[in-house]
Coordinates of C-alpha atoms and ligand atoms in Angstrom, one line a residue:
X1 CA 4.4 25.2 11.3
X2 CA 1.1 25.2 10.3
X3 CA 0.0 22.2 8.1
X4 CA -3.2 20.9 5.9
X5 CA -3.3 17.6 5.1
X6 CA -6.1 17.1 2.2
X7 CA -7.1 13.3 1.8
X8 CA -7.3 11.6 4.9
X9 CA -6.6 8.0 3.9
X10 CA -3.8 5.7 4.4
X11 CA -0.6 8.4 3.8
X12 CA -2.8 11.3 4.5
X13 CA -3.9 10.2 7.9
X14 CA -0.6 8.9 8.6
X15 CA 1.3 11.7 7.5
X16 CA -1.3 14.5 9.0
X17 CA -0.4 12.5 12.5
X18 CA 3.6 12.3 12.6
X19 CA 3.8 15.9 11.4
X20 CA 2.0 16.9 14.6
X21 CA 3.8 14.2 16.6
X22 CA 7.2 16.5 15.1
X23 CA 5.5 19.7 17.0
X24 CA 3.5 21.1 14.0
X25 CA -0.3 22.2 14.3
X26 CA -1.9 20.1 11.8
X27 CA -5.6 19.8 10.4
X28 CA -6.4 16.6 8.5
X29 CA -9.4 17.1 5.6
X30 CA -11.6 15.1 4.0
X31 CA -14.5 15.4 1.7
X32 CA -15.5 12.1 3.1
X33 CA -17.8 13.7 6.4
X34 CA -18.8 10.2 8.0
X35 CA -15.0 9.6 7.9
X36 CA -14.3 13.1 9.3
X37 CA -17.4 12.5 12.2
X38 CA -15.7 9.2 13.3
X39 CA -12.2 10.3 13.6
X40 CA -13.5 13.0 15.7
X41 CA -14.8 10.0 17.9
X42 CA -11.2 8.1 17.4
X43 CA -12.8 5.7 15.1
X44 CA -10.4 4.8 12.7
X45 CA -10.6 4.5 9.1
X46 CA -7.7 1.7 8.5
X47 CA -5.0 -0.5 11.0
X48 CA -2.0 0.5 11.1
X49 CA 0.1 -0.5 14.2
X50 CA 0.2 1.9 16.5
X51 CA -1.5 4.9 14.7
X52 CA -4.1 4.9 16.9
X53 CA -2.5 5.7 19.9
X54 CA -0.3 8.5 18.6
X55 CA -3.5 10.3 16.8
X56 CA -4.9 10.3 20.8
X57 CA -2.4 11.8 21.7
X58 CA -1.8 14.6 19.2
X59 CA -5.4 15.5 19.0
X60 CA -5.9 15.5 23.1
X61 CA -2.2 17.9 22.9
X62 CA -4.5 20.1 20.4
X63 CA -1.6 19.6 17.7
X64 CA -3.8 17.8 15.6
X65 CA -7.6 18.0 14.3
X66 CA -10.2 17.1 11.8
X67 CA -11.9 19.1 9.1
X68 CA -14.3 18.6 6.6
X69 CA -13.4 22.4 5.0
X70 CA -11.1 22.3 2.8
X71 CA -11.5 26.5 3.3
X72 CA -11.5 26.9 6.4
X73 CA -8.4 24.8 7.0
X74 CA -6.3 26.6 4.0
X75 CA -6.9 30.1 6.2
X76 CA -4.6 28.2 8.7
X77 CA -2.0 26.5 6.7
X78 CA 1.5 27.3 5.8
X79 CA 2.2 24.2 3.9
X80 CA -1.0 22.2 2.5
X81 CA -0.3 18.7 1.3
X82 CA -2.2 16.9 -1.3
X83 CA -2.7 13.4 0.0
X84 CA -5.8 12.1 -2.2
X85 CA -6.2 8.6 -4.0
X86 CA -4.2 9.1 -7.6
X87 CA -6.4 5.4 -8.5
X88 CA -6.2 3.6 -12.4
X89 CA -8.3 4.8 -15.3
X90 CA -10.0 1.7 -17.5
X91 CA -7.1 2.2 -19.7
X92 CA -4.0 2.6 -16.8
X93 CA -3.3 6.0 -16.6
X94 CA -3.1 7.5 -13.3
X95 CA -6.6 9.3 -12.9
X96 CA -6.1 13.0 -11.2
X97 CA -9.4 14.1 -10.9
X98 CA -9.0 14.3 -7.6
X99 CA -5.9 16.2 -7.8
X100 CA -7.8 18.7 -9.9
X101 CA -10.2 19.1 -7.7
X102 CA -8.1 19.8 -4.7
X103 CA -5.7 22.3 -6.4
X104 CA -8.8 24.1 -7.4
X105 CA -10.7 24.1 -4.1
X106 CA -7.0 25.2 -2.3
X107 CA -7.0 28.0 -5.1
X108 CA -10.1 29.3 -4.0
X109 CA -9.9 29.2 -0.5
X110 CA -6.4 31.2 -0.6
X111 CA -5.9 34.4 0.6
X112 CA -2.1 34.9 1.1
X113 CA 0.7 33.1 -0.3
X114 CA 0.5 28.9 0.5
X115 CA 3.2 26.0 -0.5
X116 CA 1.1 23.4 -2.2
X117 CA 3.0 20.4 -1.9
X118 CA 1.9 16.9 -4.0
X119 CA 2.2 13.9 -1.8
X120 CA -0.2 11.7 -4.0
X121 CA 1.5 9.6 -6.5
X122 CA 1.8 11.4 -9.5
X123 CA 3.0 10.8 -13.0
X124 CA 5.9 13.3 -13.9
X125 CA 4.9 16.6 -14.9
X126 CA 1.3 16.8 -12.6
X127 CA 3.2 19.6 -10.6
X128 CA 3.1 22.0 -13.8
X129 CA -0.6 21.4 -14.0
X130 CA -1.3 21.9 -10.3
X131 CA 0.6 25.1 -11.0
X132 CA -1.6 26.0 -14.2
X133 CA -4.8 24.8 -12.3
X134 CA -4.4 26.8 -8.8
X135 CA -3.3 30.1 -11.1
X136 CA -6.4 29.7 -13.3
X137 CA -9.0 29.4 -10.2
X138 CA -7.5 32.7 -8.3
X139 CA -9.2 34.7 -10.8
X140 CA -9.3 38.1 -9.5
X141 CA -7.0 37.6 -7.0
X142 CA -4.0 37.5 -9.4
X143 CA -1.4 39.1 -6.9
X144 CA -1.4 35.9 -4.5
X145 CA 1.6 34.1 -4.7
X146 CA 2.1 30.3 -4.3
X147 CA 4.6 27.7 -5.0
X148 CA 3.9 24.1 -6.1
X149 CA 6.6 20.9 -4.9
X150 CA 6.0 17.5 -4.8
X151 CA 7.6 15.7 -2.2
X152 CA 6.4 11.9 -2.7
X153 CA 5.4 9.4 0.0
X154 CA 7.4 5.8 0.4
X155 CA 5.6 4.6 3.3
X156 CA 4.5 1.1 3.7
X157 CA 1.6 0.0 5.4
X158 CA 2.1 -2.0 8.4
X159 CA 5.0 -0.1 9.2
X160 CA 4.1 3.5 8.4
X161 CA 5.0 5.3 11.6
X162 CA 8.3 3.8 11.6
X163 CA 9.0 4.9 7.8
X164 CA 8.0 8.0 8.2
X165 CA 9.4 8.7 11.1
X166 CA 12.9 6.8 9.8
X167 CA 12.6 7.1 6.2
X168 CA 15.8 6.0 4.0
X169 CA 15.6 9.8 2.4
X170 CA 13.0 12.5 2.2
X171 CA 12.6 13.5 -1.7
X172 CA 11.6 17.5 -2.0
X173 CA 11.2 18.3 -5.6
X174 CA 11.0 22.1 -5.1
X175 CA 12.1 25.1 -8.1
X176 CA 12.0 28.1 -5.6
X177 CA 14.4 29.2 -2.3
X178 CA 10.8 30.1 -0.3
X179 CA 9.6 26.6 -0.9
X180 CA 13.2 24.5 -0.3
X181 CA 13.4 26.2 2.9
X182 CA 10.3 25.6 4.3
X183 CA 10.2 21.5 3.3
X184 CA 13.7 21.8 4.2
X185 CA 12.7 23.5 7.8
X186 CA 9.6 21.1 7.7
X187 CA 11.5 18.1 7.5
X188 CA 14.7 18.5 9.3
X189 CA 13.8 17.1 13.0
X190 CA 14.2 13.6 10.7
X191 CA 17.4 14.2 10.2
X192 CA 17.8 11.9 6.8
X193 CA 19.3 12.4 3.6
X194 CA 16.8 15.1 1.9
X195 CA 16.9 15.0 -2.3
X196 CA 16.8 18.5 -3.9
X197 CA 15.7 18.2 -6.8
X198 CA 13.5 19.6 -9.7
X199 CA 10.0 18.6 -9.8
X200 CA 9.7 16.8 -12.4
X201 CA 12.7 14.2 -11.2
X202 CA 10.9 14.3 -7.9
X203 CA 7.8 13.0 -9.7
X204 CA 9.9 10.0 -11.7
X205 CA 11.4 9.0 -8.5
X206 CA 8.1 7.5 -6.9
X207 CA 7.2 5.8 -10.5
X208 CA 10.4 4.4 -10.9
X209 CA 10.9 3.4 -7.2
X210 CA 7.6 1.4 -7.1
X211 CA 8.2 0.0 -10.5
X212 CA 12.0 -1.1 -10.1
X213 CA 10.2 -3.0 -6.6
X214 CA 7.7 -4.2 -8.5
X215 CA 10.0 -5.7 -11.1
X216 CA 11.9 -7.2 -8.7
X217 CA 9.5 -9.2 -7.1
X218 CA 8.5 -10.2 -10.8
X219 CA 11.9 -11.0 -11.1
X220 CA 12.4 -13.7 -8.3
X221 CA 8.6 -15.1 -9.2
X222 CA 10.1 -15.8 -12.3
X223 CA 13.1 -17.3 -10.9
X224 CA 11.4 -19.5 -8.6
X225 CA 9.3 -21.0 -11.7
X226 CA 12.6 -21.9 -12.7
X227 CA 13.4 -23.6 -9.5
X228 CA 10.4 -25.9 -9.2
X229 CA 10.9 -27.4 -12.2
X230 CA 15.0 -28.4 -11.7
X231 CA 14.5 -29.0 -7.9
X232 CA 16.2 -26.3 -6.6
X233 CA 15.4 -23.7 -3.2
X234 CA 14.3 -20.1 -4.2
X235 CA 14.8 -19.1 -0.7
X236 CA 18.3 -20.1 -0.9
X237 CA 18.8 -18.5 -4.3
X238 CA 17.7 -15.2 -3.2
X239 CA 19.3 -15.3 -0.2
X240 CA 22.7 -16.0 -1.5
X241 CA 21.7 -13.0 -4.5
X242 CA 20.9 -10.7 -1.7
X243 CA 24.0 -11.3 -0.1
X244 CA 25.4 -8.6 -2.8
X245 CA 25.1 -5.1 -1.4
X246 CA 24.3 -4.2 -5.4
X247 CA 21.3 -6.5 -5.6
X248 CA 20.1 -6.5 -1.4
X249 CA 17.9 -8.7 0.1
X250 CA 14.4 -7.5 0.6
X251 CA 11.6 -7.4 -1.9
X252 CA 13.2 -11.1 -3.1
X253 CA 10.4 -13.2 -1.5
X254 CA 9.0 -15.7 -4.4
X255 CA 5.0 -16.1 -3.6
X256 CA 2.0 -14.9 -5.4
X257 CA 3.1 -11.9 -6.2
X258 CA 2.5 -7.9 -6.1
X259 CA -1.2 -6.4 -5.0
X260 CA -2.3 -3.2 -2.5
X261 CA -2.9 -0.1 -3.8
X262 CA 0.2 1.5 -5.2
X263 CA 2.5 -1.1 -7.6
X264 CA 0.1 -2.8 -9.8
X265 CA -1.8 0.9 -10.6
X266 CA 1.6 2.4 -10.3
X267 CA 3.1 -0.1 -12.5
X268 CA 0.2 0.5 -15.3
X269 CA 0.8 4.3 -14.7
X270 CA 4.3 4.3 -15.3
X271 CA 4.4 2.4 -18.6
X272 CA 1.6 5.0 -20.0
X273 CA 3.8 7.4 -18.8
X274 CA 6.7 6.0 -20.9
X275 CA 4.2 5.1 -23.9
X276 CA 3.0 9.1 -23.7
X277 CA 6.5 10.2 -24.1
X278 CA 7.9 7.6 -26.8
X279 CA 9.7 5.1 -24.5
X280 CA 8.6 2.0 -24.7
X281 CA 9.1 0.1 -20.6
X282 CA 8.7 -3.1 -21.7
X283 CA 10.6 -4.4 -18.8
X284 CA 7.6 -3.0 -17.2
X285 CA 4.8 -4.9 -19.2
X286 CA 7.2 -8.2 -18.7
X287 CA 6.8 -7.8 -14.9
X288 CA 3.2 -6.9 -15.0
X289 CA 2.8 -10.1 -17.2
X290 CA 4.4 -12.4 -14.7
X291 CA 2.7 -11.1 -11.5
X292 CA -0.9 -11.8 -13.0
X293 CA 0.7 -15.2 -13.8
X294 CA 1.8 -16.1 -10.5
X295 CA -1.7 -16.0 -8.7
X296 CA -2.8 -18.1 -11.8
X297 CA 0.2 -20.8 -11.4
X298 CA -0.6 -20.9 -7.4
X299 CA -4.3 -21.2 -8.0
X300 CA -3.4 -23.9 -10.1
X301 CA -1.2 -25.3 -7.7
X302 CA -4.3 -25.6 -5.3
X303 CA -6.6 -27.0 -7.9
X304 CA -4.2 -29.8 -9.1
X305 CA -3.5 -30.6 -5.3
X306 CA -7.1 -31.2 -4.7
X307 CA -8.2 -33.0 -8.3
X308 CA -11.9 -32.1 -7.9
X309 CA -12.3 -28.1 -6.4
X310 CA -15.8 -28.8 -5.8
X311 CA -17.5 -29.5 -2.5
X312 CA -14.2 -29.2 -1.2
X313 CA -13.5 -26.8 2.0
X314 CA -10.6 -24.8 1.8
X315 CA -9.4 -22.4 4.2
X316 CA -8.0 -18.9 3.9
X317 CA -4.9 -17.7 5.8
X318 CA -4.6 -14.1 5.2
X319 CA -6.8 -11.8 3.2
X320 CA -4.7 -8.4 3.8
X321 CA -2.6 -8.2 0.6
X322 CA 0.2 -7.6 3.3
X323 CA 0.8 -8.3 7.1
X324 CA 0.6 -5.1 9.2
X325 CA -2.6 -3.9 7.0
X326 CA -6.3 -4.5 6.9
X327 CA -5.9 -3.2 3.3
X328 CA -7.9 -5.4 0.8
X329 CA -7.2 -3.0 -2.3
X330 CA -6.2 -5.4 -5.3
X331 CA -5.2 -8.4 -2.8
X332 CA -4.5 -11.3 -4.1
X333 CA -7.3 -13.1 -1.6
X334 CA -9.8 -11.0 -3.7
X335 CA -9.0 -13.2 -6.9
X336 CA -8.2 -16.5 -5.3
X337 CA -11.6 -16.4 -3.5
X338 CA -13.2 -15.5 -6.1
X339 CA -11.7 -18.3 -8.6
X340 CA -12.0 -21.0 -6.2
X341 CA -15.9 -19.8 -5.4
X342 CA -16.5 -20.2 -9.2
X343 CA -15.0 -24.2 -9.3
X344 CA -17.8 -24.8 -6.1
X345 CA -15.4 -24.7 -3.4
X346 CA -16.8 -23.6 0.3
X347 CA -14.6 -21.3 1.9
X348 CA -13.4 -20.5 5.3
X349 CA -11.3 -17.4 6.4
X350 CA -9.7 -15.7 9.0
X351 CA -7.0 -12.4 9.2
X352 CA -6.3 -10.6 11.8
X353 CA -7.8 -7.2 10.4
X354 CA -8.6 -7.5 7.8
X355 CA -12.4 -9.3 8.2
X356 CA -14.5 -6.2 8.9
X357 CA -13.9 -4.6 5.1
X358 CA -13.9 -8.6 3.9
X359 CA -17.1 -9.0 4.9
X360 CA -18.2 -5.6 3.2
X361 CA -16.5 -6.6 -0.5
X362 CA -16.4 -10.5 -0.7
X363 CA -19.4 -13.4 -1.4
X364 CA -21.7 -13.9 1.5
X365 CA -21.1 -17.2 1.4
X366 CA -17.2 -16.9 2.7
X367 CA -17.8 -17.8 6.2
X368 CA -15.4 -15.9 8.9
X369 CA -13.7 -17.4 11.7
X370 CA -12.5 -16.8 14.6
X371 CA -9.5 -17.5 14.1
X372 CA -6.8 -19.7 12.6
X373 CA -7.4 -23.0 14.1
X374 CA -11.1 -22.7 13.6
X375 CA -10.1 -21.8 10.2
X376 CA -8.2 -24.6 9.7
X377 CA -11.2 -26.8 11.3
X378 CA -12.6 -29.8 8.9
X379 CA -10.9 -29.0 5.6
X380 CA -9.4 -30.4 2.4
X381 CA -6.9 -27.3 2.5
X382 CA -5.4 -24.8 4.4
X383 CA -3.8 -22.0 2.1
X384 CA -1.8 -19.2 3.1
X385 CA -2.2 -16.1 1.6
X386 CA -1.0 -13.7 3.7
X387 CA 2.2 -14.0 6.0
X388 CA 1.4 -12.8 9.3
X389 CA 3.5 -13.9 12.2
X390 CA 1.0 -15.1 13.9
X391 CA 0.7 -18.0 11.3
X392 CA 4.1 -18.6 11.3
X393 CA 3.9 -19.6 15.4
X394 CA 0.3 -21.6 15.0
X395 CA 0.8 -25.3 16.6
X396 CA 0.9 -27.0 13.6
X397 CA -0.1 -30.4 15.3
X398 CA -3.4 -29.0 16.3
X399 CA -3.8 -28.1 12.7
X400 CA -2.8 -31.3 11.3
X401 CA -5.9 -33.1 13.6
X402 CA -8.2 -30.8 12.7
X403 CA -8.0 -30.9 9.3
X404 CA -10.0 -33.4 6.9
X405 CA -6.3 -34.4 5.2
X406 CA -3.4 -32.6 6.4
X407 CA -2.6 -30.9 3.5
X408 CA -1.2 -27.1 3.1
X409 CA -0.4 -24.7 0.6
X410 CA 1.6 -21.7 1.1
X411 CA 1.6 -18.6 -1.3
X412 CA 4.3 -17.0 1.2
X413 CA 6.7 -19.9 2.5
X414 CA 6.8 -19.6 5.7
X415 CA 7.6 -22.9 6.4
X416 CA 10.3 -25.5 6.2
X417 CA 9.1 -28.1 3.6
X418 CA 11.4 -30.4 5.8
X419 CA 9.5 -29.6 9.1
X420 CA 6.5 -30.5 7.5
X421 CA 7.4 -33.7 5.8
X422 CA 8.5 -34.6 9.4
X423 CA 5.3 -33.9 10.8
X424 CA 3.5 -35.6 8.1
X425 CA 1.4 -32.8 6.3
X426 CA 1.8 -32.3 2.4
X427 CA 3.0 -28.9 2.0
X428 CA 3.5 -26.9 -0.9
X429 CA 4.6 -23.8 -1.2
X430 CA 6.7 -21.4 -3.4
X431 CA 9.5 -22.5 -6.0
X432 CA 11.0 -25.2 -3.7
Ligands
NAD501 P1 -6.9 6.6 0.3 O1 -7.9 6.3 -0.7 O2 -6.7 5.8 1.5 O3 -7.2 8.1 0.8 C1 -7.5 9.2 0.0 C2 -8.5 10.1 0.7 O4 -8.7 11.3 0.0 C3 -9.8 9.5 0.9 O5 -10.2 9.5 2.3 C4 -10.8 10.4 0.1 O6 -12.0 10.6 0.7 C5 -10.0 11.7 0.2 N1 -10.4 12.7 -0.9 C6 -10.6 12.5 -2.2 N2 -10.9 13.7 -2.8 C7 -10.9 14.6 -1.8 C8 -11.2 16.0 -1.8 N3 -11.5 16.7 -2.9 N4 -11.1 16.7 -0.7 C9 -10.7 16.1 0.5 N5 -10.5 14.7 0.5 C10 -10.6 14.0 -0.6 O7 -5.5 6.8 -0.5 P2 -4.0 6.5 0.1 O8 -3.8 5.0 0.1 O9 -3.8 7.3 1.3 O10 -3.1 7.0 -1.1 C11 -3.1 8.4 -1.4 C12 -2.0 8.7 -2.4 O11 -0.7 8.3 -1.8 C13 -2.1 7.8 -3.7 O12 -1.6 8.6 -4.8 C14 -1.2 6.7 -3.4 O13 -0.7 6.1 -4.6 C15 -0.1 7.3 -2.6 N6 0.7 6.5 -1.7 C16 0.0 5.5 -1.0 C17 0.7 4.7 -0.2 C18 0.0 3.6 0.6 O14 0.7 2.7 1.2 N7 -1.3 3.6 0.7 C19 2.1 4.8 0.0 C20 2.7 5.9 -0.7 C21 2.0 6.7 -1.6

């Protein structure tokens, strides 16, 4: 089939590349030309494992390409997917002017009936207006048809290939036969569970996916709170929780909380959803409460370590506000640096992809290093931030020596508070 892919960014960019991996001819557009230019040149925009190698392939197999047009790649699209940032107004609503935008340049490059399909988060009932806004822009070309689905993304960085290549279910929220059967014929080589559903549901079921994941890690932060105070192990608490199929493991890790892109602007959009339409989520507000708390309580847990932040050196495991990702949107580093900067404090960093956009957004006077060990190097602190596996194997020993006082602090727990006692460095980390 032939596919557009509009917004070439994290989902877009992944997306545009499995589909042509699955045999389709696909053209990724952007309205962003030096990103366009580059990935001409296989520069990429973002990490993400293994991406790379695939989009190679695809584009050197002439199954994949970049455009800058949106019009000139609509004249050679089946199915065109809506892939662009869906990012928080001032006041948390989910801002779709560059929806808008898209459906209206789609509209007027169409000649023949197209599927317009929403990938971009959305709140529920953005599919009616893509509808209202492609029909108002064909203007004298009344007789074209089109349909409008929304078929949400779930993908998460670091592991993106892999999820959407594998994904637990494939949602198509689509109201005519001509558009179920060609996402249905689109999507089939994945052989998963496809939902069939009404647009509208299709909508709610990214909202409330991202916020019931975002309320759960709310939920265990909480819990672990709980836990530091009477002595007890949040690891082993959610462990033996997750042990029930009805509750499951993942997304139970206690640390300092929820950032990236999607839940915490996801999470504001859903609520103003619910406020828009008389429901009141306040389970929603609760969790968004206790996520902005839980960088606060482990900031604090780094300044009451240390007594006197300033002049002291602290370094900075982790800036990615997940392993797998070089994505710095509303990571928690951004906020700890920032806080710690403000008491005096004289940073050292190091992630392993994440530098290159660090060193574009954060104060020049964070100073990047090699790596771990060199981060480590001469300071007060070493604090975890993000849990990459490469921390989890780093020869602690060597640490220990190099450091000022063998003191760490880990947001992610990826340690054994035993081990470290043994080895004689203070360690603290996460309700335990
Ligand atoms: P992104 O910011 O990485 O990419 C969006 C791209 O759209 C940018 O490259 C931008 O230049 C381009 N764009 C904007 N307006 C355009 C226009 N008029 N024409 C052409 N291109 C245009 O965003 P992202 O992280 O890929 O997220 C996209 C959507 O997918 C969001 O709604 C997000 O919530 C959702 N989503 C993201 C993830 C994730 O892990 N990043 C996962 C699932 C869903």
């Amino acid at each position: 089939m032939n596919i557009v892919i509009v917004g070439t960014g994290y989902v877009g960019l992944v997306s545009g590349t499995c589909f042509a991996e699955l045999g389709n001819n696909v053209i990724c557009v952007d309205n962003n030309k030096k990103k366009i230019e580059n990935l001409k040149k296989f520069i990429m925009p973002i990490y993400e494992p293994g991406l790379d190698d695939l989009m190679r392939r695809n584009v050197k197999e002439r199954r994949l390409s970049f455009s800058s047009s949106i019009k000139q790649a609509v004249k050679a699209s089946d199915i065109i997917f809506i892939c662009v940032g869906t990012p928080s107004k001032d006041n948390g609503d989910a801002d779709l002017t560059y929806v808008e935008n898209v459906a209206r340049e789609i509209a007027l490059s169409m000649d023949s009936y197209r599927l317009i399909v929403d990938k971009s988060t959305v709140p529920v009932e953005t599919g009616k207006w893509v509808a209202h806004t492609v029909k108002m822009n064909l203007k004298n070309r009344k007789g074209i048809k089109f349909d409008v689905a929304s078929c949400p993304e779930f993908l998460r960085e670091g592991h993106a290939i892999d999820d959407f290549m594998r994904p637990d279910r494939i949602v198509i929220g689509a109201e005519t036969k001509t558009a179920v059967d060609l996402l249905t014929r689109l999507f089939r080589p994945l052989k998963t569970t496809l939902v069939v559903t009404d647009i509208n549901s299709a909508e709610l079921i990214k909202h409330a996916s991202n916020s019931f994941l975002a309320a759960k890690i709310s939920f265990i932060n909480a819990v672990s709170r709980l836990c530091e105070k009477v002595g007890a192990d949040v690891t082993k608490v959610a462990y033996g929780m997750g042990l029930d199929r009805r509750i499951g493991r993942s997304f139970l890790d206690a640390g300092i909380g929820y950032g990236g892109s999607c839940f915490p602007k996801d999470v504001d959009a859903f609520i103003r959803i619910g406020e828009k339409h008389g429901c009141n989520l306040s389970i929603l507000k609760e969790a968004r409460r206790i996520n902005s708390e839980q960088i606060k309580v482990f900031i604090r847990k780094i300044e009451d370590s240390l007594w006197v932040v300033k002049d002291k050196t602290i370094g900075l495991l982790g800036l990615s506000f997940k392993p797998g990702t070089d994505d710095l949107r509303n990571a928690p580093s951004l906020e700890i640096v920032s806080a710690l900067l403000s008491e005096g404090a004289k940073i050292k960093a190091f992630d392993p992809q994440a530098m290159p956009k660090a060193r574009t957004i954060m104060d020049k006077s964070v100073k990047f290093c090699a790596d771990a060990y060199k981060a480590a190097a001469g300071c007060d602190c070493l604090v975890i931030i993000t849990e990459w596996d490469e921390f989890k194997s780093m020869d602690l020993t060597r640490i220990k020596k190099s450091m000022k006082q063998p003191l760490i602090i880990d947001g992610r727990n990826i340690f054994e508070p035993r081990t470290m006692e043994k080895m004689g460095i203070k360690y603290l980390s996460m309700g335990r």
